Coordinates of N, CA and C in Angstrom, one line a residue:
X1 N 28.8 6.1 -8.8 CA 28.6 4.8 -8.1 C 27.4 4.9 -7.1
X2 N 26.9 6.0 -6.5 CA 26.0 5.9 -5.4 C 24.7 5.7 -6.1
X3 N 24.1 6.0 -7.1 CA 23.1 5.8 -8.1 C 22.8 4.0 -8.6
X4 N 24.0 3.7 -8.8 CA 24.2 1.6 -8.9 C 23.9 1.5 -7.6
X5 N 24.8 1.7 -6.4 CA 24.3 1.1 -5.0 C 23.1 1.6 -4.6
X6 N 22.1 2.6 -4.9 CA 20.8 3.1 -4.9 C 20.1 1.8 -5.6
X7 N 20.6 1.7 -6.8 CA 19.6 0.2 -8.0 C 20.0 -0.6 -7.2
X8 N 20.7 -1.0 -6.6 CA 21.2 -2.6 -6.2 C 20.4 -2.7 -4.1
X9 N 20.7 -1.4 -4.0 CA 19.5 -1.4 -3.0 C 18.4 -1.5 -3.3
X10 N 17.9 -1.1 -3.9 CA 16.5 -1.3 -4.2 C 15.8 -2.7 -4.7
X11 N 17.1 -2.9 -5.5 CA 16.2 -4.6 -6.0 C 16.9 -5.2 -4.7
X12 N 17.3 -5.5 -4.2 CA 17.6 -6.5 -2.6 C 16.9 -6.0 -1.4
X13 N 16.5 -4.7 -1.3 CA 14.9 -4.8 -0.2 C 13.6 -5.6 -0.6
X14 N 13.4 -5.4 -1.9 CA 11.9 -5.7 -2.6 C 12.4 -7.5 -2.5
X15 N 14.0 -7.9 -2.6 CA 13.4 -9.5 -2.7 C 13.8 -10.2 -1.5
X16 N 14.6 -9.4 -0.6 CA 14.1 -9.1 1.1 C 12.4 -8.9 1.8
X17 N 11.9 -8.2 0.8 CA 10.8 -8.4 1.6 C 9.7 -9.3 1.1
X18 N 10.2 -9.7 -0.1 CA 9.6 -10.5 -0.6 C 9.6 -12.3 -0.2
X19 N 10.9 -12.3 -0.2 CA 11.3 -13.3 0.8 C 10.7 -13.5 2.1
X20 N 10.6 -12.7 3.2 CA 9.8 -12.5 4.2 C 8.8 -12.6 4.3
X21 N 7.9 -12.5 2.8 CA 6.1 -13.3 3.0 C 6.1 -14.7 3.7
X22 N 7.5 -15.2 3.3 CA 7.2 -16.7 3.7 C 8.2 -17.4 4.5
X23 N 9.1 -16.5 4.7 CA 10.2 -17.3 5.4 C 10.4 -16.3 7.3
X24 N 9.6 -15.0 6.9 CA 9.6 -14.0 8.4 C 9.1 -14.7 8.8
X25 N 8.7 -13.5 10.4 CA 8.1 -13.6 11.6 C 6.7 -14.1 11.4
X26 N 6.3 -13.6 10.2 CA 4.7 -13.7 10.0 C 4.3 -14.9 8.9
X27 N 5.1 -15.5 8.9 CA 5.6 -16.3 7.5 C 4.1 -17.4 7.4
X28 N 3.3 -18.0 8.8 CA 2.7 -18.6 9.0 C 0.8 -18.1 8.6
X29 N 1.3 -16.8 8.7 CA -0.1 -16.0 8.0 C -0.1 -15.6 6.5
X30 N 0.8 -15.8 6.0 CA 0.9 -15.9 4.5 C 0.1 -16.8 3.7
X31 N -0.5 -16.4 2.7 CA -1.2 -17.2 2.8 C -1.2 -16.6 0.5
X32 N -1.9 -18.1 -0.3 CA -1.4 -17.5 -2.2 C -1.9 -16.1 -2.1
X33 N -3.4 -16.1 -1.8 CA -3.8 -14.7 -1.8 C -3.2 -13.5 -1.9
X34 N -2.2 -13.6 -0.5 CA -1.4 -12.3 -0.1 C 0.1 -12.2 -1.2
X35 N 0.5 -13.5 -1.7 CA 1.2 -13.5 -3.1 C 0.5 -13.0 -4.6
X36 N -0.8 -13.0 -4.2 CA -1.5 -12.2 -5.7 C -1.0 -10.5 -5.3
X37 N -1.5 -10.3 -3.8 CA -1.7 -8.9 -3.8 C 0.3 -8.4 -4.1
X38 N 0.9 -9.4 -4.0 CA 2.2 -8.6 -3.7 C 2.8 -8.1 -5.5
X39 N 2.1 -9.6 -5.9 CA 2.3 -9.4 -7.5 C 1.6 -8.3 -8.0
X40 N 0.2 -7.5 -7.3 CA -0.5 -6.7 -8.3 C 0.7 -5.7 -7.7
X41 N 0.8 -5.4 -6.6 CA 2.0 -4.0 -5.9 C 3.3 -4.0 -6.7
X42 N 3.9 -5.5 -7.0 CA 4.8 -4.8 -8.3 C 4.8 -4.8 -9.6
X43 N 3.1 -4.9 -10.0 CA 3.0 -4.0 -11.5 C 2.8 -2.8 -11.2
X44 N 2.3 -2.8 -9.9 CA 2.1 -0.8 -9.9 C 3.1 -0.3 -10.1
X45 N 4.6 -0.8 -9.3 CA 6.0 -0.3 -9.1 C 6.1 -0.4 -10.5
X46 N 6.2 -1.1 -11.4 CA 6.7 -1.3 -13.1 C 6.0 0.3 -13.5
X47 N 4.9 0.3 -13.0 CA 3.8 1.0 -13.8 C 3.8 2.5 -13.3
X48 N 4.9 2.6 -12.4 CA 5.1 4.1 -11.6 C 4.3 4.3 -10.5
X49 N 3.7 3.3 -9.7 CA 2.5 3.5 -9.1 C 2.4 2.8 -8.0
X50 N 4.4 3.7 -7.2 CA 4.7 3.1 -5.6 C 3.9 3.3 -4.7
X51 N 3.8 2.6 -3.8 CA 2.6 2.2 -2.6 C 3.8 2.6 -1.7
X52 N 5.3 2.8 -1.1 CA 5.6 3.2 0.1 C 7.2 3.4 -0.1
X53 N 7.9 4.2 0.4 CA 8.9 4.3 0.1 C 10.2 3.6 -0.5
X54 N 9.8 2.3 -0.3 CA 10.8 1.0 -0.7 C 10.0 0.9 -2.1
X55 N 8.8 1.2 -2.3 CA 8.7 0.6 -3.7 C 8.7 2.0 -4.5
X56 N 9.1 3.0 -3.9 CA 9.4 4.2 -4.5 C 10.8 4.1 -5.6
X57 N 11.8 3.4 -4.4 CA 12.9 3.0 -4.8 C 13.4 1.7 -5.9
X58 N 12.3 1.0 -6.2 CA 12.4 0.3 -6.8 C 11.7 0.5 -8.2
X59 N 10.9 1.7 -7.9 CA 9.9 1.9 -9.3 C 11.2 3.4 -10.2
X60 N 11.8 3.8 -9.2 CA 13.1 5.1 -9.7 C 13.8 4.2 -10.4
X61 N 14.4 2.9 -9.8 CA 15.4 1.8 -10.3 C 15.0 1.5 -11.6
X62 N 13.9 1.1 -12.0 CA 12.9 0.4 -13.0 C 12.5 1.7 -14.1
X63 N 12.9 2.5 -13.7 CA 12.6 3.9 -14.6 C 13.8 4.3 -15.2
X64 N 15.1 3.9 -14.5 CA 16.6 4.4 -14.8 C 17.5 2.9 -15.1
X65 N 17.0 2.0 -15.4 CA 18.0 1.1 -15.8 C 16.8 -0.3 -16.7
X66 N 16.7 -0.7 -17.5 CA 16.4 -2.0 -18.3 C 16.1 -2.9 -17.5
X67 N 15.7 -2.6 -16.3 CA 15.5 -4.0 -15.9 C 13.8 -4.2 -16.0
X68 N 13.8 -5.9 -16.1 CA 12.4 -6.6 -16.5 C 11.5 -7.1 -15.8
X69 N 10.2 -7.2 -15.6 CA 9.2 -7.3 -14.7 C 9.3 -8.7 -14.4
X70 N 9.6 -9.4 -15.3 CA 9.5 -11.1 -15.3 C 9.9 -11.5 -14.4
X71 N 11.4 -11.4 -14.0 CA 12.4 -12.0 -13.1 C 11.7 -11.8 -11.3
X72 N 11.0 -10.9 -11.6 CA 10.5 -10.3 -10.1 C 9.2 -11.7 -10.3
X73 N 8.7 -11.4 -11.0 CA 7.2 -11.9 -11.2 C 7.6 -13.9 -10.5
X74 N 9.2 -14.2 -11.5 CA 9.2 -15.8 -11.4 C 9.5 -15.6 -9.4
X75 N 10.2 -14.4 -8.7 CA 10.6 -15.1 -7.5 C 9.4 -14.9 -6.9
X76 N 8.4 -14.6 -7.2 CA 6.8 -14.5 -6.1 C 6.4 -15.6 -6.3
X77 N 6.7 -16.1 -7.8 CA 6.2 -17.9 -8.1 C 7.5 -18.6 -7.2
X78 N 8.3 -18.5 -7.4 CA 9.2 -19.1 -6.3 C 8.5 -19.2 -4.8
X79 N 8.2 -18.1 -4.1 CA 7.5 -18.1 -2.9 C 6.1 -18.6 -2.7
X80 N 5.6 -18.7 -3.7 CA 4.5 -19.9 -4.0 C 4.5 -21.1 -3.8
X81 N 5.4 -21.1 -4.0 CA 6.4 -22.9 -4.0 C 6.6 -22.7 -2.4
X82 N 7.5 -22.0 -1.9 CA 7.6 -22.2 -0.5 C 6.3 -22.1 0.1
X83 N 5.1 -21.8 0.3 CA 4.1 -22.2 0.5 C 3.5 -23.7 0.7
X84 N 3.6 -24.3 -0.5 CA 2.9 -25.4 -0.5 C 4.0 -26.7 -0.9
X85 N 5.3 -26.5 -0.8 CA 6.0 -27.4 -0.9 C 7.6 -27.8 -0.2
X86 N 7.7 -28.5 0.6 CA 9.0 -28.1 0.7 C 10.3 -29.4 0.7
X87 N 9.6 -30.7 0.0 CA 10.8 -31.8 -1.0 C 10.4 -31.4 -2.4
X88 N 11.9 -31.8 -3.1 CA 11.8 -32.1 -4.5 C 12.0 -33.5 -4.7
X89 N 11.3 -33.6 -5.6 CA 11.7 -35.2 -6.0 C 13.1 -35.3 -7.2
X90 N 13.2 -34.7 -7.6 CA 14.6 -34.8 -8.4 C 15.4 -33.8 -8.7
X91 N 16.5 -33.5 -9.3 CA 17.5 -32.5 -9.5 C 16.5 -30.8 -10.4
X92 N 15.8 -31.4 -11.2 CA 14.9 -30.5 -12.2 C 14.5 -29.9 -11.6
X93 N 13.5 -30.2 -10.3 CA 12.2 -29.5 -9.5 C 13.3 -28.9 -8.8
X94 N 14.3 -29.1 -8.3 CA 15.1 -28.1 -7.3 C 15.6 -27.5 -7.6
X95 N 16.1 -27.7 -9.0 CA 16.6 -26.9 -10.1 C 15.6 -25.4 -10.3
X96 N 14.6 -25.9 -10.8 CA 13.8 -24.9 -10.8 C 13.3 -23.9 -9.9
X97 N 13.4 -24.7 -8.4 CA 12.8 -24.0 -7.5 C 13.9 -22.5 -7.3
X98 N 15.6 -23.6 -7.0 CA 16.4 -22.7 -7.0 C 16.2 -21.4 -8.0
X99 N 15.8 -21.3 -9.1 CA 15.6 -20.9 -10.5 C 14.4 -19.7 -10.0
X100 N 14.2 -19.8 -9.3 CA 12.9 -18.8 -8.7 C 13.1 -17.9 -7.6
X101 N 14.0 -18.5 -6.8 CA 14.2 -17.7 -5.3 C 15.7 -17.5 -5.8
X102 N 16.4 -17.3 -6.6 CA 17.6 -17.2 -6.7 C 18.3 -16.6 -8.4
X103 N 18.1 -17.6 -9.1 CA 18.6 -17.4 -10.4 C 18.1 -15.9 -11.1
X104 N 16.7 -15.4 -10.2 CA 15.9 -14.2 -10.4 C 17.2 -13.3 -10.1
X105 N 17.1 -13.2 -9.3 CA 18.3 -12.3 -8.8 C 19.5 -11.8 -9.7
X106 N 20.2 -12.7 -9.6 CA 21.2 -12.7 -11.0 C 20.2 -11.7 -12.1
X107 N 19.1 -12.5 -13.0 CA 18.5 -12.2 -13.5 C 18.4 -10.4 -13.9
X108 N 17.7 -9.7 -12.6 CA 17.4 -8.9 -11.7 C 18.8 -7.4 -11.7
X109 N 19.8 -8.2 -11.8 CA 20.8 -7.4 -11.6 C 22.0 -6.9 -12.5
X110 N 22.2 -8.1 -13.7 CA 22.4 -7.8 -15.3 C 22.1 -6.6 -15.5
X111 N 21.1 -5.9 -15.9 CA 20.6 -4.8 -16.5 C 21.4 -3.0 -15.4
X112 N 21.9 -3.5 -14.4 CA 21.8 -2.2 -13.5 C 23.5 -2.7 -13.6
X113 N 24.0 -3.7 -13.2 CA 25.7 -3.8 -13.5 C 25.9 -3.2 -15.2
X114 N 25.2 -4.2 -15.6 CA 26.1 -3.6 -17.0 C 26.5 -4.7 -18.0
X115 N 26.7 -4.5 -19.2 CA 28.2 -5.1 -19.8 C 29.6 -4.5 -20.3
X116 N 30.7 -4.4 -20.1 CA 31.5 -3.7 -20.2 C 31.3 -3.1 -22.0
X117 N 31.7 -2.6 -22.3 CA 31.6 -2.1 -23.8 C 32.7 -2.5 -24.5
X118 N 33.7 -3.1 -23.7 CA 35.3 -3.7 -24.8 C 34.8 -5.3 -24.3
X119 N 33.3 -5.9 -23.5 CA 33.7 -7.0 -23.4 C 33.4 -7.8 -24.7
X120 N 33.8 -8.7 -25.1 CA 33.4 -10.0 -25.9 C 32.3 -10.9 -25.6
X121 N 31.9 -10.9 -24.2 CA 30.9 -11.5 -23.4 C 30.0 -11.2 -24.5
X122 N 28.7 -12.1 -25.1 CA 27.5 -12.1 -25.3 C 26.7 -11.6 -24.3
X123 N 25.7 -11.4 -24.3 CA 24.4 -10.7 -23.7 C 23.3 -12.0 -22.9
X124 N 23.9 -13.4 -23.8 CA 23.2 -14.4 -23.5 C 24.1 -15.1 -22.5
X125 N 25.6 -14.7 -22.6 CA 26.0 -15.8 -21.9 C 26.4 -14.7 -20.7
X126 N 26.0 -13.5 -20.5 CA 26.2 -12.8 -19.3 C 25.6 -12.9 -18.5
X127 N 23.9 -13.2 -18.9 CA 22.6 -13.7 -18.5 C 22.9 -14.9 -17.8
X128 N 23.1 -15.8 -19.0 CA 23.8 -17.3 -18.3 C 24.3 -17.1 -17.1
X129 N 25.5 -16.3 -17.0 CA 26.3 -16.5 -15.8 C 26.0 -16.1 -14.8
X130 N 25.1 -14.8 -14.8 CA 24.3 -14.4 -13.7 C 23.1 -15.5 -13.5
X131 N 22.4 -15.8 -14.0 CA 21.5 -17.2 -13.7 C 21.8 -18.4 -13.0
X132 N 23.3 -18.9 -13.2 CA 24.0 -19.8 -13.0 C 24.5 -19.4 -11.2
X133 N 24.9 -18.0 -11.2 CA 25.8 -18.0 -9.7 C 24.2 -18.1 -8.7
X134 N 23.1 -17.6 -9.6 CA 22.4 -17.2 -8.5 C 21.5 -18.5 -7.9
X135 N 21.6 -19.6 -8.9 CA 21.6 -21.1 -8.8 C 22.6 -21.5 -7.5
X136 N 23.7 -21.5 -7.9 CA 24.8 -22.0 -7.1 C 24.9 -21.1 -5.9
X137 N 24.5 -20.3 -5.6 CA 24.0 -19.4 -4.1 C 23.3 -20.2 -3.7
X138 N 21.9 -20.5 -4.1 CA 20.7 -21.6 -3.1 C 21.0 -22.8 -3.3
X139 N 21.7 -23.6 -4.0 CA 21.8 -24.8 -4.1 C 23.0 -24.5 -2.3
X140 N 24.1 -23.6 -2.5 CA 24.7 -23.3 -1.1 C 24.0 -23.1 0.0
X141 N 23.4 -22.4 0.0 CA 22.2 -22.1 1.4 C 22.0 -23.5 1.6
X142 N 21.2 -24.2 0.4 CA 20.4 -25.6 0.4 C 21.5 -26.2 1.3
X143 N 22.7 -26.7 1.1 CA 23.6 -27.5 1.8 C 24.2 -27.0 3.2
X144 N 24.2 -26.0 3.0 CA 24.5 -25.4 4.4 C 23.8 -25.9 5.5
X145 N 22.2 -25.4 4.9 CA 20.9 -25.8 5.9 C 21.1 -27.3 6.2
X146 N 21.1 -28.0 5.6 CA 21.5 -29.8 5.4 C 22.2 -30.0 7.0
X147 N 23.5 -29.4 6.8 CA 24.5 -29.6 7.3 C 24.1 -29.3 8.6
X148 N 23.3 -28.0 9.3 CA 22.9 -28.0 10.2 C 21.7 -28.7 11.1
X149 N 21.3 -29.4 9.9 CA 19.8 -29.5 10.4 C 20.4 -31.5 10.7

């Protein structure tokens, strides 16, 4: 078990600090640019080719478990989005947005949980359901924030 909580640390700093391009302290100096450079730093990581101890940990992760460059790749497009936009005009665009800062995750974490070997679950519909909670996580945050603001 300390080797999973190692993978599961690793992918939740990187979308911790990825999150942080635009939502931190510095969130206001962010700027697409510095979202290109973050995307070339995690093909290095894919590519074996960590830049600092956190992506050390994420490039060991990415070496010992199936997981896929994409899902990383859609939440930097997700943070693109928080850049330059912040209404949707209908259920789809928030759908999607959510689908970027969130459903990645799920995405993201399939490959390092697992699937049981006696389950019946499909491969598609385990995806599904991990896609689905990590939807219903920001559509939560989304109302929460509501509620406050």
């Amino acid at each position: 078990m300390p080797e999973l909580r190692r993978a599961f640390w690793a992918i939740s700093v990187w979308c911790r600090r990825t999150d942080e391009l635009v939502d931190g302290p510095n969130a206001t100096y962010t700027t697409p640019k510095d979202l290109e450079r973050w995307e070339k730093r995690l093909n290095d990581i894919f590519e074996g080719r960590p830049c600092d101890v956190y992506d050390v940990a994420l490039s060991d992760t990415a070496s010992k478990y199936p997981i896929h460059i994409q899902p990383f790749k859609d939440m930097i497009e997700g943070m693109k989005l928080d850049l330059t936009k912040s209404r949707y005009e209908n259920f789809d665009e928030l759908y999607l947005y959510c689908y970027h800062v969130a459903g990645t995750v799920g995405l993201m974490s399939v490959p390092v949980i697992g699937i049981a070997p006696k389950s019946k679950a499909s491969i598609e519909s385990v995806y599904n359901a991990a896609l689905a909670l990590g939807i219903a996580n920001q559509l939560t945050n989304i109302l929460r924030d509501v509620g406050e603001e």
